[in-house]
Each structure stands twice: as structure tokens, then as C-alpha cells.
GROMACS .gro file of C-alpha atoms in nm:
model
  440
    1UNK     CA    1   1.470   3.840  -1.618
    2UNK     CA    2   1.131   3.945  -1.522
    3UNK     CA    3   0.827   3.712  -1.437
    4UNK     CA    4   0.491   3.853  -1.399
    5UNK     CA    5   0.158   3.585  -1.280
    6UNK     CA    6  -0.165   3.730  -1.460
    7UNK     CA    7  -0.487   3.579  -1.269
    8UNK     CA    8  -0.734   3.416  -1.494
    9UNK     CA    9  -0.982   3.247  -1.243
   10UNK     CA   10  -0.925   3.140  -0.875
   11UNK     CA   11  -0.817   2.786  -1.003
   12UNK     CA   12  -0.617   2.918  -1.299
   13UNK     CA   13  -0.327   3.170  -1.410
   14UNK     CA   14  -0.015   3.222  -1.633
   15UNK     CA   15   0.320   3.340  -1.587
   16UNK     CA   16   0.499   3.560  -1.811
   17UNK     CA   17   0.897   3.526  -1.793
   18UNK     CA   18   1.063   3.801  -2.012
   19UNK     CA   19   1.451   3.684  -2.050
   20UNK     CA   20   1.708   3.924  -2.176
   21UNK     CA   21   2.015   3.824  -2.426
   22UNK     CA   22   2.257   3.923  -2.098
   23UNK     CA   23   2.028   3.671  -1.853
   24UNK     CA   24   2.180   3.363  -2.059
   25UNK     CA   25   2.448   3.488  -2.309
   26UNK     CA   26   2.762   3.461  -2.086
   27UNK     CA   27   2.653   3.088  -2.016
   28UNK     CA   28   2.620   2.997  -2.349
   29UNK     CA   29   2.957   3.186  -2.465
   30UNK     CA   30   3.129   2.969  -2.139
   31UNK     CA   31   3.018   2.635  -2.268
   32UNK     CA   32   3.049   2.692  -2.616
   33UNK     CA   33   3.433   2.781  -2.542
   34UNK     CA   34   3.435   2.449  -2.360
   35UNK     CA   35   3.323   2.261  -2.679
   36UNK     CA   36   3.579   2.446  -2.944
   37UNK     CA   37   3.884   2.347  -2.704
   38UNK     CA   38   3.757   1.933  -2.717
   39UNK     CA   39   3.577   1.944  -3.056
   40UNK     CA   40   3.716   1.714  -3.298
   41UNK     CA   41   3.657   1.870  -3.658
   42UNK     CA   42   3.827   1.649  -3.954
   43UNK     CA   43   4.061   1.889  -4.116
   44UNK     CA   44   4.112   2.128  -3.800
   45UNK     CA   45   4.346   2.044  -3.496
   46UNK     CA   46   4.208   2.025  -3.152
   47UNK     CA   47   4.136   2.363  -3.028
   48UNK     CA   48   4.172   2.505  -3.312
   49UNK     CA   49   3.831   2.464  -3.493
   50UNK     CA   50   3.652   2.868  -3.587
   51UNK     CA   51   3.425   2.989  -3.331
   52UNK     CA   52   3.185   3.018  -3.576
   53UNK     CA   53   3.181   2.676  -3.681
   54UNK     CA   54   3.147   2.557  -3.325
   55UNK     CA   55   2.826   2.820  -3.251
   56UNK     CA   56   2.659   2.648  -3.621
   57UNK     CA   57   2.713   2.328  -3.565
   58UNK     CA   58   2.612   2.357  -3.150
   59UNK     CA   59   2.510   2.715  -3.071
   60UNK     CA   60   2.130   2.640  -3.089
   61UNK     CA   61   2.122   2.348  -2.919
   62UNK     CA   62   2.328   2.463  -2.620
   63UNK     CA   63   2.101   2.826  -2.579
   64UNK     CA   64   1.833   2.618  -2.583
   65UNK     CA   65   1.921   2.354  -2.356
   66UNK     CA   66   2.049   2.701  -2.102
   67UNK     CA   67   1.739   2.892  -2.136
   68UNK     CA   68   1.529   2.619  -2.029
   69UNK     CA   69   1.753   2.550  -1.710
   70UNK     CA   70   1.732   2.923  -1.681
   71UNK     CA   71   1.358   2.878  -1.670
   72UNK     CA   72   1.287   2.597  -1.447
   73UNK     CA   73   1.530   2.684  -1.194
   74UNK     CA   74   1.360   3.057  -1.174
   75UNK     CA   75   1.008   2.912  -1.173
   76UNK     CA   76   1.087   2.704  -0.913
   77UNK     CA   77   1.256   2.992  -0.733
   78UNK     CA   78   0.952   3.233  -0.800
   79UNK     CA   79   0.634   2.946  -0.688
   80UNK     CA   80   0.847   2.919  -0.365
   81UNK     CA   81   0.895   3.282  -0.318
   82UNK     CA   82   0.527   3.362  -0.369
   83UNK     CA   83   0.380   3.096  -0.202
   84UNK     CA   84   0.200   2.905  -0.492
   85UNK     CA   85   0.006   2.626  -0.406
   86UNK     CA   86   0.030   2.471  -0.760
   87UNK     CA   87  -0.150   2.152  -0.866
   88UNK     CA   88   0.092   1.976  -1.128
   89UNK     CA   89   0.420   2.185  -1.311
   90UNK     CA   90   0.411   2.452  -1.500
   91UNK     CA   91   0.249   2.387  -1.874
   92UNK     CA   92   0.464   2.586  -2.140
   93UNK     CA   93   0.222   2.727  -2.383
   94UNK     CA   94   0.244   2.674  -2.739
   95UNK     CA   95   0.451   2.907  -2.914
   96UNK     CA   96   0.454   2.900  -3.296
   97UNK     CA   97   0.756   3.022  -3.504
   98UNK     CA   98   0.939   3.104  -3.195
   99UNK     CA   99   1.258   3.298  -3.271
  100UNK     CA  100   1.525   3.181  -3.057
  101UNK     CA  101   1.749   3.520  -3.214
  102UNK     CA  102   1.574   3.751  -3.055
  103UNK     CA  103   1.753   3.954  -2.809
  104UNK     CA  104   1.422   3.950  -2.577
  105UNK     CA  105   1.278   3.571  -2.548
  106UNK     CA  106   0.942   3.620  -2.383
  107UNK     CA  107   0.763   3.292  -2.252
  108UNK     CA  108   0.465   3.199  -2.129
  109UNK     CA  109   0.372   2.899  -1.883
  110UNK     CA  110  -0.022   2.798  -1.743
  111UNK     CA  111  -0.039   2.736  -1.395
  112UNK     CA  112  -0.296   2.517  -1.245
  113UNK     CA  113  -0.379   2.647  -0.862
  114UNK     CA  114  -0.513   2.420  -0.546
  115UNK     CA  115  -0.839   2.573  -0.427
  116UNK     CA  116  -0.895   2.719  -0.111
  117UNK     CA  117  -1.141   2.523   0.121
  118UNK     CA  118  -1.247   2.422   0.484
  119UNK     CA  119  -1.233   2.035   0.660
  120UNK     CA  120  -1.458   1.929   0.884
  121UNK     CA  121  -1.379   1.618   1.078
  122UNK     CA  122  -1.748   1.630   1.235
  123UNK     CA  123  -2.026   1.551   1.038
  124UNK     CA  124  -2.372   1.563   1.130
  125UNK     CA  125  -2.425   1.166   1.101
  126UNK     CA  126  -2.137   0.982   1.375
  127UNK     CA  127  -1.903   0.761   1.153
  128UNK     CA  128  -1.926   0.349   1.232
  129UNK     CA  129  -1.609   0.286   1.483
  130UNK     CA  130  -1.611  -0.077   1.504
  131UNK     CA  131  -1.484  -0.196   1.811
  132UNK     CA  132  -1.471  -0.595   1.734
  133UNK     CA  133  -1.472  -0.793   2.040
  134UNK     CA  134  -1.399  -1.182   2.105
  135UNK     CA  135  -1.734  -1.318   2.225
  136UNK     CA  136  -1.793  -1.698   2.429
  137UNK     CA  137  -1.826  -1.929   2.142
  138UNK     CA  138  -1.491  -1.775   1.928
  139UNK     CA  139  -1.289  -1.828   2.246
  140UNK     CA  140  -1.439  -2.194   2.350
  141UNK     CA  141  -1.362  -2.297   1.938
  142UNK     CA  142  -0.972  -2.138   1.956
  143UNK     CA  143  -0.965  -2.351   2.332
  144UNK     CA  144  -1.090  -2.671   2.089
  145UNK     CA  145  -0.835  -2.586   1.821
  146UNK     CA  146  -0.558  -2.589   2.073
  147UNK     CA  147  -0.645  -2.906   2.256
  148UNK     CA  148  -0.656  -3.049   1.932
  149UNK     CA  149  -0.339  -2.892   1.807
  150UNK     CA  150  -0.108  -3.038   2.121
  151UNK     CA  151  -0.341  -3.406   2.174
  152UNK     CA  152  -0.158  -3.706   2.119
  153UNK     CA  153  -0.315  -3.896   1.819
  154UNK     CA  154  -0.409  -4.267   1.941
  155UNK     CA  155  -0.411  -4.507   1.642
  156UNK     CA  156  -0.736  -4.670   1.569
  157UNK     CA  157  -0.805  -5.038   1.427
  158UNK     CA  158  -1.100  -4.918   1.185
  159UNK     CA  159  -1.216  -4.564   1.066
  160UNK     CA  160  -1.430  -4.385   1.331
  161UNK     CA  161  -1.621  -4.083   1.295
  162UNK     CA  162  -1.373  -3.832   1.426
  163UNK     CA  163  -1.094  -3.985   1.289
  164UNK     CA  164  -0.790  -3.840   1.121
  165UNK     CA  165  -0.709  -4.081   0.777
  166UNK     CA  166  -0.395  -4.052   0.632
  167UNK     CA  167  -0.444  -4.184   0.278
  168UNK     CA  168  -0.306  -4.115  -0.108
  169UNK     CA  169  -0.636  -4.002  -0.370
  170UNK     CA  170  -0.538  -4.109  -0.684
  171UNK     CA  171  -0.710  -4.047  -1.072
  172UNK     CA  172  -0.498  -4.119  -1.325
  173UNK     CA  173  -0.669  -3.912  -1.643
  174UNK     CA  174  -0.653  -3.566  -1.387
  175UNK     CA  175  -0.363  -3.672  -1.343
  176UNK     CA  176  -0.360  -3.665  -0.952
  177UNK     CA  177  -0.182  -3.877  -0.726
  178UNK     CA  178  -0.150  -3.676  -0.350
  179UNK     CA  179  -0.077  -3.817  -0.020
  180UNK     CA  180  -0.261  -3.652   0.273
  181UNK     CA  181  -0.453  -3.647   0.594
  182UNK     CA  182  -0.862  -3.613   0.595
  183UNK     CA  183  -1.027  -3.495   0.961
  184UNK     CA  184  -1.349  -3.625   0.873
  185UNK     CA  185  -1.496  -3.341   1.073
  186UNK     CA  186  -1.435  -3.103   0.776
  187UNK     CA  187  -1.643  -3.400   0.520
  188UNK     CA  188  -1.952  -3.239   0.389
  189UNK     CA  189  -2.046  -3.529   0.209
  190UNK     CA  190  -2.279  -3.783   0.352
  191UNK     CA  191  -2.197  -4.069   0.101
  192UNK     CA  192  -1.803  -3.997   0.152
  193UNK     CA  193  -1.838  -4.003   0.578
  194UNK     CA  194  -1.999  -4.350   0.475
  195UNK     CA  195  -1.810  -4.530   0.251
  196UNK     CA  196  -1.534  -4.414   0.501
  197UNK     CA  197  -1.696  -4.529   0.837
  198UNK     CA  198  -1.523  -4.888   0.922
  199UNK     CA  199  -1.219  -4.899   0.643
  200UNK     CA  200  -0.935  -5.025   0.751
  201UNK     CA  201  -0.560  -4.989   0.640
  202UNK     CA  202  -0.508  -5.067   0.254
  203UNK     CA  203  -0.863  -4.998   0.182
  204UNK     CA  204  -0.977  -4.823  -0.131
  205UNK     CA  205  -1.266  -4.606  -0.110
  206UNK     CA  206  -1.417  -4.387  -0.430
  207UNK     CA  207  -1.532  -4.016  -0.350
  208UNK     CA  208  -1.689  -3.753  -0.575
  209UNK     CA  209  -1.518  -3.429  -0.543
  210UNK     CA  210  -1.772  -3.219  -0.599
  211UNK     CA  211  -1.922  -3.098  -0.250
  212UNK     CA  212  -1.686  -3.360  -0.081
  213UNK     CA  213  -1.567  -3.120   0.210
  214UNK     CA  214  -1.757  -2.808   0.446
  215UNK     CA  215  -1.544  -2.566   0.309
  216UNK     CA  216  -1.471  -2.560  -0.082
  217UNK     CA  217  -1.123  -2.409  -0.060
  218UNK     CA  218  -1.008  -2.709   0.119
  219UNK     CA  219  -0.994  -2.934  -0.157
  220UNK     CA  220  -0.713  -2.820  -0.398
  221UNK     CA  221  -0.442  -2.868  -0.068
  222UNK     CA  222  -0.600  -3.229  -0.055
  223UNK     CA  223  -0.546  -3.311  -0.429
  224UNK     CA  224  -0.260  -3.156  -0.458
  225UNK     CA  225  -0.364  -2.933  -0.743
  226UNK     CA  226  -0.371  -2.583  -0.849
  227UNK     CA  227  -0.679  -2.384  -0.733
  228UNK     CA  228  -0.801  -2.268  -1.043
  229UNK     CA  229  -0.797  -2.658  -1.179
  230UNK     CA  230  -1.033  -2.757  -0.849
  231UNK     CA  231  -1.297  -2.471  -0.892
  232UNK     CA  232  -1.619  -2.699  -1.027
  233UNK     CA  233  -1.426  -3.004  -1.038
  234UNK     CA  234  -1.679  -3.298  -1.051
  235UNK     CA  235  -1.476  -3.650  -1.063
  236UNK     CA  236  -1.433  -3.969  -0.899
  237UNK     CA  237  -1.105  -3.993  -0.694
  238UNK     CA  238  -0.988  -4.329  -0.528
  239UNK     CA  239  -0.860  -4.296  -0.176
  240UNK     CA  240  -0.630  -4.574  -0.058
  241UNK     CA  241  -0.594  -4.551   0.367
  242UNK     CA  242  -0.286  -4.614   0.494
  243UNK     CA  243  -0.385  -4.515   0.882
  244UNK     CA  244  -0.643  -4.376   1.091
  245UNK     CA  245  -0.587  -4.206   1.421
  246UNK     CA  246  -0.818  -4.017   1.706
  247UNK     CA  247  -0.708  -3.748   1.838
  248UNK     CA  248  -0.722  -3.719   2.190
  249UNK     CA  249  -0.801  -3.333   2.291
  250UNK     CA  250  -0.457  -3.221   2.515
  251UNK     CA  251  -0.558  -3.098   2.922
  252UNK     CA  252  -0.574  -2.785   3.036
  253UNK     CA  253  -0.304  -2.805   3.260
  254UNK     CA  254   0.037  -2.620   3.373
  255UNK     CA  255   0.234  -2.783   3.123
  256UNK     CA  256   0.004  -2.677   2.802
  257UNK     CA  257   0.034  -2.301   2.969
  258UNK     CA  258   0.399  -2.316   2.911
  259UNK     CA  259   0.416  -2.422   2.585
  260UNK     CA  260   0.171  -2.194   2.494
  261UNK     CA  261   0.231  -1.830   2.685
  262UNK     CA  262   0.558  -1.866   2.850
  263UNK     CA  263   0.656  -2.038   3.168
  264UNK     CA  264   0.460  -1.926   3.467
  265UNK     CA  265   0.260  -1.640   3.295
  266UNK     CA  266  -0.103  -1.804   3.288
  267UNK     CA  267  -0.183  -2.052   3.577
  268UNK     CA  268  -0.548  -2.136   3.526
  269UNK     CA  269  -0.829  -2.214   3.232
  270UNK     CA  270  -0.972  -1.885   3.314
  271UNK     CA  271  -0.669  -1.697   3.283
  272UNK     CA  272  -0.592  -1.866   2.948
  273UNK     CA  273  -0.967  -1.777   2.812
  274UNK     CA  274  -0.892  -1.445   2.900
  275UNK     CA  275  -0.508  -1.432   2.778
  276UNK     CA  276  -0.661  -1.549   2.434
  277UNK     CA  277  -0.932  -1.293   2.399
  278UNK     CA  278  -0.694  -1.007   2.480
  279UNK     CA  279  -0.464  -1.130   2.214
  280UNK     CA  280  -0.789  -1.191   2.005
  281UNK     CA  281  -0.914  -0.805   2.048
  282UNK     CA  282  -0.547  -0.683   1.968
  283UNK     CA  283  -0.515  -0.822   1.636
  284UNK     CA  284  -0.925  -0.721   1.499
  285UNK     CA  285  -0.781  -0.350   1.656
  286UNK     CA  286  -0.552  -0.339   1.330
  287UNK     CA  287  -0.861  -0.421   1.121
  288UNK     CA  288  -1.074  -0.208   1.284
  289UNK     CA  289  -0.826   0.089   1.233
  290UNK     CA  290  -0.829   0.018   0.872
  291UNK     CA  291  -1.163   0.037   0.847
  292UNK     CA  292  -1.212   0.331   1.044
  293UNK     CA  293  -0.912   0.485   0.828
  294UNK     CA  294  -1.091   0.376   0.499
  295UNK     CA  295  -1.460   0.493   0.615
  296UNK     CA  296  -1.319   0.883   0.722
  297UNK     CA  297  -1.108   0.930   0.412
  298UNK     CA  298  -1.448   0.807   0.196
  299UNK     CA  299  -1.632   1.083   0.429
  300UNK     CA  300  -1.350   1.332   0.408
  301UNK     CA  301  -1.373   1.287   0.049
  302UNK     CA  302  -1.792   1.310   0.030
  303UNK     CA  303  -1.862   1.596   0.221
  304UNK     CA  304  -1.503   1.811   0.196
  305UNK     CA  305  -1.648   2.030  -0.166
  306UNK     CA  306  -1.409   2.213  -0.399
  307UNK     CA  307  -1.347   2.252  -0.746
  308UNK     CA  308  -1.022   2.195  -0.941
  309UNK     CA  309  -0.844   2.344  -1.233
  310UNK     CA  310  -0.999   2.028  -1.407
  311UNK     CA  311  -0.889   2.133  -1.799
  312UNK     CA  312  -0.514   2.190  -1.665
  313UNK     CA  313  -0.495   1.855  -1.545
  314UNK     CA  314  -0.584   1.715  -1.820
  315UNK     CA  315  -0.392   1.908  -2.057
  316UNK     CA  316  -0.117   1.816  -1.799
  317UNK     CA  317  -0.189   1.452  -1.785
  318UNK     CA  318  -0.234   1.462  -2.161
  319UNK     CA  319   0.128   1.617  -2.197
  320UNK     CA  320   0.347   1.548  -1.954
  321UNK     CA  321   0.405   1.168  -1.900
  322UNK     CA  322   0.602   0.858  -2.076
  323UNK     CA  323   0.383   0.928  -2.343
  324UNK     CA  324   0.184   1.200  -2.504
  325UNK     CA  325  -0.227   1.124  -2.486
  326UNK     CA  326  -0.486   1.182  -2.686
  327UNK     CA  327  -0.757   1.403  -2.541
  328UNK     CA  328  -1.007   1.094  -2.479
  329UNK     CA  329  -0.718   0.906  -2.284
  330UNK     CA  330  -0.634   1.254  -2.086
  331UNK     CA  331  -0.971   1.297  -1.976
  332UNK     CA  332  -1.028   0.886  -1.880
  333UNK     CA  333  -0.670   0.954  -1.700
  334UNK     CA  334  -0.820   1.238  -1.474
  335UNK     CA  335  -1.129   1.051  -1.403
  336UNK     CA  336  -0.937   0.778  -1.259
  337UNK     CA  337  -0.724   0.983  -1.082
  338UNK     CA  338  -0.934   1.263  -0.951
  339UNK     CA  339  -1.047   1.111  -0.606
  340UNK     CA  340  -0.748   1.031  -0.502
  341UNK     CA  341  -0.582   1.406  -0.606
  342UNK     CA  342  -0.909   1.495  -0.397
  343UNK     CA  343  -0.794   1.323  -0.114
  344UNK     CA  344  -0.467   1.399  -0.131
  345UNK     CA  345  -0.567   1.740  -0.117
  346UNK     CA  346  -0.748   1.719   0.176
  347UNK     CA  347  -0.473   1.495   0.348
  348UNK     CA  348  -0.220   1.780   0.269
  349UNK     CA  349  -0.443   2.037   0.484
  350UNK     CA  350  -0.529   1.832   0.761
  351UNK     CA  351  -0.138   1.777   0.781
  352UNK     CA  352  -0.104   2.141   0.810
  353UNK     CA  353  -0.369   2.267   0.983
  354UNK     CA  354  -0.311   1.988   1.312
  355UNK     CA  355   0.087   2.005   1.284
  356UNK     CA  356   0.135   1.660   1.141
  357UNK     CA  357   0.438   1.719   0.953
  358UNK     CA  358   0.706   1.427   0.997
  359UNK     CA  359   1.030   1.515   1.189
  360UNK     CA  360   1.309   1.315   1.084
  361UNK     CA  361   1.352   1.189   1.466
  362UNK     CA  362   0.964   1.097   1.463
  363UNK     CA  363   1.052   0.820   1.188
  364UNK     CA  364   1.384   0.749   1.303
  365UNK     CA  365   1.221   0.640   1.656
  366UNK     CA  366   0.927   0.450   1.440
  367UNK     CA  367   1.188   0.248   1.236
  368UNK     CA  368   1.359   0.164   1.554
  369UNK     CA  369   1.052   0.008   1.718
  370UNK     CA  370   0.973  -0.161   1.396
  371UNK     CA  371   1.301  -0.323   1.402
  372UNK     CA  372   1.274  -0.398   1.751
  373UNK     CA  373   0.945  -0.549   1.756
  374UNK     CA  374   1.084  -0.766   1.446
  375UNK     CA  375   1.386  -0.858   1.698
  376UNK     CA  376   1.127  -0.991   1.954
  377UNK     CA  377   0.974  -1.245   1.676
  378UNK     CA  378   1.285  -1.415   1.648
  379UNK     CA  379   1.403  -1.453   2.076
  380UNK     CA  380   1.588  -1.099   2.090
  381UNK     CA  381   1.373  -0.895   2.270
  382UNK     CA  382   1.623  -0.674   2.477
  383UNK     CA  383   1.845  -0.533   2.163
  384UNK     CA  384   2.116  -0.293   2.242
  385UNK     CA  385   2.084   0.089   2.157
  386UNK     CA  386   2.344   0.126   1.938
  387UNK     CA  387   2.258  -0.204   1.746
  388UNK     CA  388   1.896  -0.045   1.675
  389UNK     CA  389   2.112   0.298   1.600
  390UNK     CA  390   2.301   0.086   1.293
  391UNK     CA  391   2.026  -0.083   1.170
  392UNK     CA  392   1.782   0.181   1.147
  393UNK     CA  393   2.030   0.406   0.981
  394UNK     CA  394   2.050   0.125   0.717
  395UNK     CA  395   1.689   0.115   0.676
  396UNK     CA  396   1.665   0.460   0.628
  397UNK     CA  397   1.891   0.509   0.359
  398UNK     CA  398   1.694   0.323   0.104
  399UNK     CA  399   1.453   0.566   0.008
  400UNK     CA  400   1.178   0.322  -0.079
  401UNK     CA  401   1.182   0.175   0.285
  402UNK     CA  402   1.187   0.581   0.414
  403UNK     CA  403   0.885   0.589   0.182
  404UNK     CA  404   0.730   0.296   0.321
  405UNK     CA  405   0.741   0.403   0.654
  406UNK     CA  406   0.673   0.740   0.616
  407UNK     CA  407   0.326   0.609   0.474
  408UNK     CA  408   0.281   0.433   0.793
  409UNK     CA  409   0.377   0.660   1.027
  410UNK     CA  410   0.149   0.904   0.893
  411UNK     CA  411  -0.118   0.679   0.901
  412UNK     CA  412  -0.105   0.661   1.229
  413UNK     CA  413  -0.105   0.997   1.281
  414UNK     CA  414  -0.413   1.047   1.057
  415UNK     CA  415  -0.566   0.767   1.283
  416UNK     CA  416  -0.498   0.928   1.578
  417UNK     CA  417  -0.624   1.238   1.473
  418UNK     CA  418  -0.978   1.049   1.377
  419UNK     CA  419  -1.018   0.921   1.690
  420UNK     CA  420  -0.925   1.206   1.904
  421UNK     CA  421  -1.119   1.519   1.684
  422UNK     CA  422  -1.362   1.304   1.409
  423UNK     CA  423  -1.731   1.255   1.466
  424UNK     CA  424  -1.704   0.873   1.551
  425UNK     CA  425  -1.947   0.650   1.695
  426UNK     CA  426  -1.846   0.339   1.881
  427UNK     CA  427  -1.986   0.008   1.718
  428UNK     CA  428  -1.940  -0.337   1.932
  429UNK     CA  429  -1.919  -0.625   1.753
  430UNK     CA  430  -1.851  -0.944   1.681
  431UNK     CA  431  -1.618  -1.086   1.478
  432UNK     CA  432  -1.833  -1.254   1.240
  433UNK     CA  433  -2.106  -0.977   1.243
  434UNK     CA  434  -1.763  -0.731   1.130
  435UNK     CA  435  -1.732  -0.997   0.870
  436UNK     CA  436  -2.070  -0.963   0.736
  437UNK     CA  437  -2.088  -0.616   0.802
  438UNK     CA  438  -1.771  -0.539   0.584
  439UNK     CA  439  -1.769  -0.776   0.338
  440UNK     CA  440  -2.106  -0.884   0.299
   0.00000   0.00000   0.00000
């Protein structure tokens, strides 16, 4: 066998693979031998069938099917050997009236090449690095929301202002009919807050949906209906009270700490205030990571120029999945696909160039403290070795949960990388202004 690569452009080249009748012959002879001793021919006994009945009737298909494991095995072999950075597989090319007699079968196979380019993780203009903090009036409403949470509700004679009215809305033609309880502090509605104000138990009130509470999406949960049937929804729905409570706010004493952090870890107000914005700030650091991941691999992929082998990869797309493509579905294929082959590209250097390669022990220890911070949820939070040993071998020998993690772990590692080499500059912020600021 003999496989020359003939350069066309930097992005693009095609091997040559010469086979010889004695690369493949003694393969084919081995299985076709195979086949005559189990072939069963009407009107010949097993074993017994003529060579040259076996080679008609399977001789073709079997050099065929041998040649081509002949090939991919030596491509393979050969890309490794020479260090090909190759974007796709090999493309056969189109041979017409190939003879498969021959005692020299010559092939020929396009190869599509990665390009050669630089990453810069600093450019000119500092990328946004949103550090979202947990400002005076988002701690004082999460302190509300917990008084409120562990009061005591204190049943009132009459509806009241700040009440809490446990009722049933009824409408027979929508067909709803949904027991629930209204904080009139989330009523939008002027006329509703009205014809509430005063009710007492087994009074039936009439409200118009539409624009009945502060915040639209609360109003499927308090019909009981599907969202997509309370989007617009303009009716009249009787509400029939069955009780109405006030909620007295719980104090901020030793007791509430407790409950909420643990016995004896937060012993004053300020030490709660402070307890909840460090908790606060720890859970908008995962979002801000996110976005910071997002924002650098958008960058990465704006400023990081190179060209690709673009006609290969269509021809490849075109040819090589479930289905065969048309040339207009090829080139929408590529189109979609060609900023994240970009990235992926660029993902694949950075890996390489700052030693980011995962070591099986790397995820191995990251699957461990996965499991073990899942542990913790649930009360165990001091899990023996060995037990996290077992489990994480489990884990990792289903390969979509090794894939999974893998994904994470580098991640991570990306992330890291961003913040300790990229061009970042530091963004304080609210959480609302991160809101607005992300997601318009």
C-alpha cells in the first residue's frame, strides 16, 4: 500500500492510496474459505459447495467490504502519523466505472484541513465582567418575605386591605372552578381591591380577569388553568370567600435564626442581613459566570479571523449524514453550523495552547464533589471516601453523564482561564440593572 497527500491550497488536499492485489487478497481468500465450509447451496452438501461458486455468488461483496476496512483503518493510521489537523473525514472522490479486477486499485480521498491562526484573549476594548451585588432595598424585601413566610396568620371578621382570602372563582362556560388563596397585595385592580374590602365569609364577589393582579403570570395558578388559555383572557369570574386572615410579620429573634441558618450560626438582625446577601451574591456569581462565559466566546468568535475549507464542508455535510442533501440544504446546513465549528475551533487551541486537557483524575475528583455537594442537600454532609469512590465510578461509566461533566468541568476551566488572562473589566451592579442590562 502506498498513500501519497498532494497539497491543493492551505485549507485543502487529497490523498492518493495505491493498494496492491497482495495488500487485501489473503483476507479475502481467508473469509471466503470461511463462507464455503457454512454455505448452504441446495443440491451441494455443507462444505462441499465449488470455490468458484462461493467467490460468484460472494467474492465481490466481501473484497469490497475488505478494501474499505483496509482503507479506513490506514487513513486513520496515516492522519495520526502525520499529524493532520483534519476538519470532517475523509471524502472519497467519485470514481466512475471503477474496476474492482484490477490487480492495482488506486483511490483517491479530499481532505478538508483546520487553518492555522493566533488567539488573543486581550482585546483592545475590556469585556463587561458583571459583578452583581445585593444592594439595601433587595435585602430589606427578602427580610419582608421571610417575616411573612414564618408569621402566624390571625383570622379576621371582614376582608381588610392586607388580607390573605381563601376563596373558590368559579365560571361555568370557561369551565373553571379553582380553590385558592388571594394576598390582596399582589391585586392590580382597583375595582377588585373594592368589591373585596369588607366581605365576609360566604360572600360572592364578581372580578374581571383581565388586569386583575400586578403581575400577569399570576393568574393561570389562581384559575387553575393552563397558561396559554389565560394569556388575554377577559371574563367575569365569581369568587365565593370562605376565610380571610392577616398575617402577622414573624420577629427577628433567636428562634427565627434557627429555623432559618442553623442553630447558633447567626445571633443578630445584622448578622442575618449580611448572611442573606452573601448567599444572595453567591448564587448571581453563577449568572454572572455565564454571562461572562457567553460574552468572551461571542468576542473570541468576532475578533479570532480565519478561513475554512468552506466547499469541503459542505460537500461533507451534503454527503455524509442520515441522509444525502441537496446542495441548497448543504450550504443552509453549514451556515447554521459554521459559528459554532468556529468556536469550536478556537476552543480546541486555547485547550492546547494553556494545557487544559482533562485528566481522568481531574473529573473523577469533579464528579466526587458533585456527588458530595448533592449528599449535603439531603442531611449527609460528611460521606465516607469509599462511598464517594462507588458512586462516582457508577457515574462515570455512563458515557452521557462522563459527557456531561466533562462539558462542565471544562467550562470551568475556560472560565478560569477568562478571568485570570482575558481583557475583562469589572462591572458592579445591581441585580435588577443585570436584569435590564441582559435581557432588556
Amino acid at each position: 500500500m502506498n498513500i501519497t497527500k498532494e497539497q491543493i491550497d492551505p485549507l485543502n488536499a487529497v490523498l492518493k492510496v495505491e493498494l496492491s492485489r497482495e495488500d487485501y487478497q489473503g483476507k479475502v481468500d481467508t473469509i471466503l474459505k470461511d463462507y464455503r465450509k457454512n454455505a448452504n447451496i441446495p443440491g451441494f452438501r455443507k462444505g462441499q459447495v465449488p470455490m468458484g461458486l462461493i467467490k460468484k455468488q460472494y467474492g465481490k461483496a466481501v473484497l469490497v467490504d475488505e478494501v474499505n476496512k483496509l482503507l479506513q483503518d490506514n487513513l486513520n493510521t496515516y492522519l495520526t502519523e502525520e499529524k493532520l489537523d483534519v476538519l470532517g473525514n475523509p471524502l472519497p472522490k467519485q470514481q466512475d466505472n471503477f474496476n474492482w479486477d484490477a490487480d492495482e486499485l488506486a483511490f483517491e480521498f479530499e481532505l478538508g484541513l483546520a487553518p492555522d491562526f493566533e488567539v488573543s484573549l486581550t482585546p483592545k476594548k475590556g469585556i463587561p465582567h458583571f459583578k452583581i451585588i445585593a444592594d439595601k432595598k433587595m435585602i430589606d424585601d427578602q427580610v419582608d418575605r421571610i417575616r411573612k413566610q414564618y408569621g402566624k396568620l390571625v383570622a379576621q371578621s371582614e376582608v381588610g386591605p392586607d388580607n390573605e382570602v381563601t376563596g373558590t372563582f368559579e365560571n361555568e362556560a370557561a369551565e373553571i372552578n379553582h380553590k385558592t388563596t388571594l394576598e390582596l397585595s399582589k391585586l392590580k385592580s382597583k375595582k377588585a381591591l373594592s368589591a373585596l374590602k369588607g366581605k365576609k365569609s360566604g360572600d360572592t364577589v364578581t372580578l374581571k380577569t383581565k388586569g386583575l393582579f400586578k403581575e400577569d403570570f399570576l393568574l393561570p395558578g389562581m384559575l387553575g388553568i393552563p397558561r396559554e388559555k389565560a394569556e388575554g383572557l377577559d371574563i367575569e369570574v365569581n369568587f365565593t370567600i370562605e376565610e380571610s386572615n392577616l398575617r402577622e410579620p414573624a420577629e427577628l429573634n433567636q428562634e427565627l435564626f434557627d429555623k432559618l441558618f442553623g442553630p447558633d450560626k447567626v445571633h443578630s438582625e445584622k448578622e442575618m442581613r449580611d448572611k442573606i446577601k452573601e448567599d444572595s451574591e453567591a448564587q448571581f456569581q453563577q449568572q454572572s459566570d455565564q454571562k461572562l462565559l457567553n460574552d468572551v466566546t461571542e468576542k473570541l468568535i468576532e475578533n479570532t479571523k480565519f478561513d475554512l475549507p468552506t466547499e469541503f464542508l459542505k460537500k461533507w455535510m451534503q454527503n455524509t449524514g442520515e441522509k444525502v442533501l441537496t446542495e441548497e440544504e448543504a450550504k443552509d446546513e453549514f451556515e447554521r453550523s459554521e459559528k459554532g465549528l468556529r468556536y469550536q475551533l478556537i476552543e480546541g487551541k486555547l485547550i492546547k495552547e494553556h494545557g487544559l486537557e482533562l485528566q481522568f483524575e481531574e473529573l473523577r475528583d469533579y464528579a466526587k464533589n458533585f456527588i458530595r455537594s448533592q449528599m449535603a442537600q439531603y442531611g449527609q454532609t460528611d460521606p465516607k471516601e469509599e462511598d464517594l469512590d462507588g458512586i462516582a465510578a457508577r457515574v462515570l461509566s455512563n458515557q452521557d453523564e462522563v459527557k456531561r461533566l466533562s462539558e462542565q468541568l471544562m467550562s470551568q476551566k475556560l472560565l478560569d482561564l477568562y478571568k485570570e488572562k482575558a481583557n475583562l473589566k469589572t462591572k458592579e451592579v445591581t441585580y435588577d440593572n443585570f436584569v435590564k442590562e441582559v435581557y432588556g
